[in-house]
Short mmCIF file of C-alpha atoms and ligand atoms in Angstrom, two decimals:
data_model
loop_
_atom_site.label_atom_id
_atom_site.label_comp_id
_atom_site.label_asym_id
_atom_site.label_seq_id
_atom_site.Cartn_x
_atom_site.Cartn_y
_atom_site.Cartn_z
CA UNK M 1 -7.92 1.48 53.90
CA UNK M 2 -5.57 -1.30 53.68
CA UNK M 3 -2.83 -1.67 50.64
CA UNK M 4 -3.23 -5.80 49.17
CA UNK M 5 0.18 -6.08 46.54
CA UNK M 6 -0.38 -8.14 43.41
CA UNK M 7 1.90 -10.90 43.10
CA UNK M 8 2.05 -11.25 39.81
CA UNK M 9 5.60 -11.73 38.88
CA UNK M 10 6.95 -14.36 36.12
CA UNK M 11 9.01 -16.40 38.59
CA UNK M 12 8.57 -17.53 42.08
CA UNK M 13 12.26 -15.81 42.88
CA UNK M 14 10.92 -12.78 42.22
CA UNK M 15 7.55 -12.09 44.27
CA UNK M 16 9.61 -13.98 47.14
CA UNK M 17 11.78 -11.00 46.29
CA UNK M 18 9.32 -8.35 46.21
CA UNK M 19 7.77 -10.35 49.40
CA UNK M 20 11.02 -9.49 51.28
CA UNK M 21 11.61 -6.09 49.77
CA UNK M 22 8.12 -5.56 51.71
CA UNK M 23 8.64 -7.62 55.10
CA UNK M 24 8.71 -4.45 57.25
CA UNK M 25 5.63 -2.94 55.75
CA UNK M 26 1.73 -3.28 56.99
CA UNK M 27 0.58 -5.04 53.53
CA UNK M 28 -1.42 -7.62 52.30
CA UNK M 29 -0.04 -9.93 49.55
CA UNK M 30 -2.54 -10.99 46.68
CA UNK M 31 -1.34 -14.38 44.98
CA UNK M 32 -3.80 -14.18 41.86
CA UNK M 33 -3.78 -17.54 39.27
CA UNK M 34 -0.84 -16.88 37.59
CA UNK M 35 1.18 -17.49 40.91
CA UNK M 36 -0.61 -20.06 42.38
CA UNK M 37 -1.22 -22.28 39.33
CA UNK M 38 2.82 -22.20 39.26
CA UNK M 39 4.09 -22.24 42.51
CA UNK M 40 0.84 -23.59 44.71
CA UNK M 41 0.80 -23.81 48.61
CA UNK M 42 4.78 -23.55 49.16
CA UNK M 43 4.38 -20.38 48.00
CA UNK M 44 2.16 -19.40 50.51
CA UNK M 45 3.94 -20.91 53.23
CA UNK M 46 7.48 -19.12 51.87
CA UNK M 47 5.44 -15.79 51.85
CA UNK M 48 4.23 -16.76 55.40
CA UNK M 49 7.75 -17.76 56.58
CA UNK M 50 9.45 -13.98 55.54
CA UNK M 51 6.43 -12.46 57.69
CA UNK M 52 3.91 -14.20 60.19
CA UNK M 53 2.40 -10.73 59.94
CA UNK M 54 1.63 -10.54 56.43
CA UNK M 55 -1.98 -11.18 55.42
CA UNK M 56 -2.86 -13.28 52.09
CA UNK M 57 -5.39 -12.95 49.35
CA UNK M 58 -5.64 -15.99 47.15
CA UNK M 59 -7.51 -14.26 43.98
CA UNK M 60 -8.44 -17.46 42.18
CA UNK M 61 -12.35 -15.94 41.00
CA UNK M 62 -14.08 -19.38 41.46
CA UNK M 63 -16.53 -20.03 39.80
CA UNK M 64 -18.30 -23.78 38.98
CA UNK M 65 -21.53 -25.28 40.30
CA UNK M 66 -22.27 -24.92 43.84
CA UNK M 67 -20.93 -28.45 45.28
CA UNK M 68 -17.53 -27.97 43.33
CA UNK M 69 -17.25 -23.78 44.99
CA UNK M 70 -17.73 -25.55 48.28
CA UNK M 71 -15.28 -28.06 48.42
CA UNK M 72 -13.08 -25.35 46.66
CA UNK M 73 -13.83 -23.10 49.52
CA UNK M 74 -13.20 -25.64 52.25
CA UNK M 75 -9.78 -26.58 50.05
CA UNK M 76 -8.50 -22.69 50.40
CA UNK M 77 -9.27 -22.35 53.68
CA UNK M 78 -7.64 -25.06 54.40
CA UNK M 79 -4.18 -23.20 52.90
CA UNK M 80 -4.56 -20.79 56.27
CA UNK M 81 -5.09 -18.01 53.44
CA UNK M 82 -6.68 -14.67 55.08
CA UNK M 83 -8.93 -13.84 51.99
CA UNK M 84 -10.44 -15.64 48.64
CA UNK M 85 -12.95 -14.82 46.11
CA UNK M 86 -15.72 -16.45 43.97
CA UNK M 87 -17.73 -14.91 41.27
CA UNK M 88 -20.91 -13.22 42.23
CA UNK M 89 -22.31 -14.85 38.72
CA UNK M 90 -21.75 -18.34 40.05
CA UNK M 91 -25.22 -16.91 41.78
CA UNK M 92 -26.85 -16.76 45.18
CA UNK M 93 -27.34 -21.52 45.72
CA UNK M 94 -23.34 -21.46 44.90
CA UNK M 95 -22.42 -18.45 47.23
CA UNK M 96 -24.57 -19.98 50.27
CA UNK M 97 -23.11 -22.83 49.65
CA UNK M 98 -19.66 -21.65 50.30
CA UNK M 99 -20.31 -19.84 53.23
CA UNK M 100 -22.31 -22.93 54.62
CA UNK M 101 -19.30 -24.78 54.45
CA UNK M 102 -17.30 -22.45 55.99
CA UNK M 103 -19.58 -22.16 58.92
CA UNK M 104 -17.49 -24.92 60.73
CA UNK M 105 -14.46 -23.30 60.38
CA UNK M 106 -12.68 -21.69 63.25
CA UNK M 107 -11.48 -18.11 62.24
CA UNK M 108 -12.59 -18.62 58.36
CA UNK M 109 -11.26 -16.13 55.59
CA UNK M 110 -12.99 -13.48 54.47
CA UNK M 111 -15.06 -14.27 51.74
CA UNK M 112 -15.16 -11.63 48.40
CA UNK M 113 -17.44 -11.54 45.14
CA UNK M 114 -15.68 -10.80 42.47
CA UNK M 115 -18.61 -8.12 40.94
CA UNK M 116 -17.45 -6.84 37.30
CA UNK M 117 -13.81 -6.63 36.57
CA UNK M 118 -12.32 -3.66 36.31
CA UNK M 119 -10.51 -4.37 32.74
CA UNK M 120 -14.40 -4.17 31.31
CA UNK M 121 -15.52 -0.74 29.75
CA UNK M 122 -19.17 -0.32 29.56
CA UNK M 123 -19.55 -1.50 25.93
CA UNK M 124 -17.42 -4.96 26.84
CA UNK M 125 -19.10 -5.24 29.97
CA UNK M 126 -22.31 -4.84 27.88
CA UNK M 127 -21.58 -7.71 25.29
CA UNK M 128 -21.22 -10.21 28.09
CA UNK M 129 -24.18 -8.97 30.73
CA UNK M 130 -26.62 -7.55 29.28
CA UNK M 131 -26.70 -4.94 31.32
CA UNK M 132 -24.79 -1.47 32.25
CA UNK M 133 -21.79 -2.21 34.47
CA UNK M 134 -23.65 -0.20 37.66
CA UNK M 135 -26.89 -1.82 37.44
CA UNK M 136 -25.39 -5.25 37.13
CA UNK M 137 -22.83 -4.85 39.66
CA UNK M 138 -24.69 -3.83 42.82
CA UNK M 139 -27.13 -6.67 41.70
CA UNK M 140 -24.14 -9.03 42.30
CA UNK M 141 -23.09 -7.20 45.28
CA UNK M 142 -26.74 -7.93 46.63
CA UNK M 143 -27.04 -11.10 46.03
CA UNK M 144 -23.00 -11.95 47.86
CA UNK M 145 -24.61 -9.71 50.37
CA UNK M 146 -27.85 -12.22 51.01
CA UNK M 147 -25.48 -15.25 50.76
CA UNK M 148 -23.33 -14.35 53.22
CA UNK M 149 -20.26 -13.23 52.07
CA UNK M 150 -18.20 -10.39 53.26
CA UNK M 151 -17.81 -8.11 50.60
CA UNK M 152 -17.00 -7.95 47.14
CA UNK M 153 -14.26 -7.05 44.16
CA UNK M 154 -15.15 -3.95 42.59
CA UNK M 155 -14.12 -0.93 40.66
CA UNK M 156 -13.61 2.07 43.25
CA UNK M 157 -16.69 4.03 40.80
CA UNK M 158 -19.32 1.24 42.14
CA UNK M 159 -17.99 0.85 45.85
CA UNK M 160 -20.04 3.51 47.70
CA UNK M 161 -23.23 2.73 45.51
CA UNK M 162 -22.67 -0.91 46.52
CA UNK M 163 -22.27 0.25 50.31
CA UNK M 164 -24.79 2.25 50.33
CA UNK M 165 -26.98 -0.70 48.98
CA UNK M 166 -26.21 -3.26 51.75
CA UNK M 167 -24.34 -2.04 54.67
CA UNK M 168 -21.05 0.34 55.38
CA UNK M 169 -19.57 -2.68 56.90
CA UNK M 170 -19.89 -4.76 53.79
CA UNK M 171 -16.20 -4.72 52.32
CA UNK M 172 -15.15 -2.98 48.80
CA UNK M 173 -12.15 -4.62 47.69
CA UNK M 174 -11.31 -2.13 44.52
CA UNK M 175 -8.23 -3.08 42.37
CA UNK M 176 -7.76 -0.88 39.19
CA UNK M 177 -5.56 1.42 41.22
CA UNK M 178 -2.85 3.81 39.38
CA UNK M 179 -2.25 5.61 42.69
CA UNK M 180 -0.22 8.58 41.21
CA UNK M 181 -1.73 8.37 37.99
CA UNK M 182 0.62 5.87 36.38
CA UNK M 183 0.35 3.55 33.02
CA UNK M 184 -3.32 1.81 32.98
CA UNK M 185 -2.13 -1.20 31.25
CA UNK M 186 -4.82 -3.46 30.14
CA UNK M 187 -7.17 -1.98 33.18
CA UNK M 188 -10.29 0.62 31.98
CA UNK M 189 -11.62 1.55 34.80
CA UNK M 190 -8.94 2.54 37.22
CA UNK M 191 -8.98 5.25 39.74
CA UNK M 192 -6.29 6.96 42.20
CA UNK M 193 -5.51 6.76 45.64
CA UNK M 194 -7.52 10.38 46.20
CA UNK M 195 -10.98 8.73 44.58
CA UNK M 196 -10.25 5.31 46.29
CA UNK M 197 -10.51 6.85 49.44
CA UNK M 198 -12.78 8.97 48.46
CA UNK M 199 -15.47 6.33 47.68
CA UNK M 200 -14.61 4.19 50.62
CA UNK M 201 -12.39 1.82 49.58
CA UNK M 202 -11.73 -1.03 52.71
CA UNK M 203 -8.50 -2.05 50.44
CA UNK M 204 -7.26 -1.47 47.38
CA UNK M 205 -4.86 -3.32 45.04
CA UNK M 206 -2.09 -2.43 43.38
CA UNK M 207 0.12 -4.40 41.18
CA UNK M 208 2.32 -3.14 38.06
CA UNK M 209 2.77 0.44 39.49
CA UNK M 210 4.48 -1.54 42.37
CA UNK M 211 6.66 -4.12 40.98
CA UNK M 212 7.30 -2.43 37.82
CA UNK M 213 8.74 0.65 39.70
CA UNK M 214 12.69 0.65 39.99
CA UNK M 215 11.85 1.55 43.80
CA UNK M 216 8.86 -0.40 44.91
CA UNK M 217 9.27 -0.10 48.57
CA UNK M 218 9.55 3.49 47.96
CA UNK M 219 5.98 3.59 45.82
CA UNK M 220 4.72 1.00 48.86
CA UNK M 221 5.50 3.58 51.89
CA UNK M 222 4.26 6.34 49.45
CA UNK M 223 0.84 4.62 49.09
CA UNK M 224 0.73 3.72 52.43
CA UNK M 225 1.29 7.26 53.82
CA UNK M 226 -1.45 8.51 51.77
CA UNK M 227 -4.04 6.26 52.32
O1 LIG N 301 -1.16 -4.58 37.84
P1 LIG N 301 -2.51 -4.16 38.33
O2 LIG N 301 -2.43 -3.14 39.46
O3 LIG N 301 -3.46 -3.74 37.23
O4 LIG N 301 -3.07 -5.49 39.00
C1 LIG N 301 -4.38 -5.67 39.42
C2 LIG N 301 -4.52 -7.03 39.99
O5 LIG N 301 -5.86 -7.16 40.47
C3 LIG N 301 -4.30 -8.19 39.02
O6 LIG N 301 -3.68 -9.22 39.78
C4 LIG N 301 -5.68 -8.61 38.60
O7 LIG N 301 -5.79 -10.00 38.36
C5 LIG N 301 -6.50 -8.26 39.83
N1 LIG N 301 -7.92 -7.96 39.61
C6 LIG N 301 -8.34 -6.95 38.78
N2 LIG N 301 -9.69 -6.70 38.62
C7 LIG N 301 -10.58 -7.43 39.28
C8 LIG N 301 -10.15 -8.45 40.14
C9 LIG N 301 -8.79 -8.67 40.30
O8 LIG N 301 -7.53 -6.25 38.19
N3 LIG N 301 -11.87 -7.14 39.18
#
């Protein structure tokens, strides 16, 4: 299980900060919208300067028409990123699509559905989908599965269903992690770093219980020793 840090600070300054706080530590670094919208590719390229070694998760959760995903794809490959993510709802033409494109691509980035987020409880997940958040999500994770892609953005209570659905090798991405129980925030369905590994997370992600911290190197090496 591999530990992905949320970049999601107010100012470029300070995930470059956090970035360096981490250089010595085997992480990946998740630059969600907030981030990127503000501080684009340079950011990416400063993160990549303090350590070659360091992988990088663009979380942008496209989703548009298949043509647009595409050339989005293509686009954030082309930023050398390690890891991005569509929505499975964009559907199964828009997902093919995607990987199509990437087909070309020497070493291409691993390619994530984004199945329900884990800030839905079953009642808000309801209003939306129609449907309850377990039957609905390992339908997404299906149809990412048939198009393609790599693996998928879950909570850590659908990843083993969703393995056990498609294959063991199929990646659970599960963010929603308080790893020693800390403040949930705006998250509902969150889970520690016991029940992450538990249900097979491939890499979890953890963001306010790490930069919030008044020691987050100290809660990074923690998390890391336990997972
Ligand atoms: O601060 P916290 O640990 O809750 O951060 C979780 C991060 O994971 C945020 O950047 C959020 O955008 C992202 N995320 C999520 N749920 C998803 C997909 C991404 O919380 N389903």
């Amino acid at each position: 299980m591999k530990l992905c840090v949320a970049l999601d600070l107010p100012t470029a300054k300070k995930n470059l900060d956090l970035a360096r706080v981490l250089r010595s530590e085997d992480v990946w670094l998740k630059v969600g919208l907030r981030s990127y919208i503000r501080d684009g590719q340079p950011l990416l390229e400063e993160l990549k300067a303090i350590n070659p070694n360091f992988k990088l998760f663009l979380d942008l959760k496209v989703y548009d028409i298949p043509n647009t995903m595409a050339d989005a794809a293509e686009s954030m490959a082309g930023l050398g990123v390690d890891m991005f993510n569509v929505h499975a709802s964009s559907g199964k033409q828009a997902m093919t699509m995607v990987m199509d494109r990437l087909s070309n691509i020497q070493n291409p980035p691993i390619v994530l559905a984004v199945t329900a987020l884990t800030s839905f409880d079953e009642p808000s997940f309801n209003e939306v989908y129609g449907e309850s958040i377990e039957k609905k999500a390992s339908q997404f994770a299906n149809d990412a599965y048939e198009s393609g892609l790599n693996g998928v953005v879950c909570s850590v209570y659908e990843s083993r269903l969703i393995k056990n659905r498609t294959t063991q090798n199929f990646l659970a991405l599960t963010p929603g992690i308080r790893p020693f129980g800390e403040d949930v925030g705006d998250q509902k369905r969150v889970a520690n770093l016991i029940t992450a590994k538990e249900e097979m997370s491939d890499f979890i992600v953890v963001g306010r219980p790490i930069y919030l911290s008044d020691d987050p190197l100290g809660v990074t090496k923690k998390i890391i020793e336990n997972i």
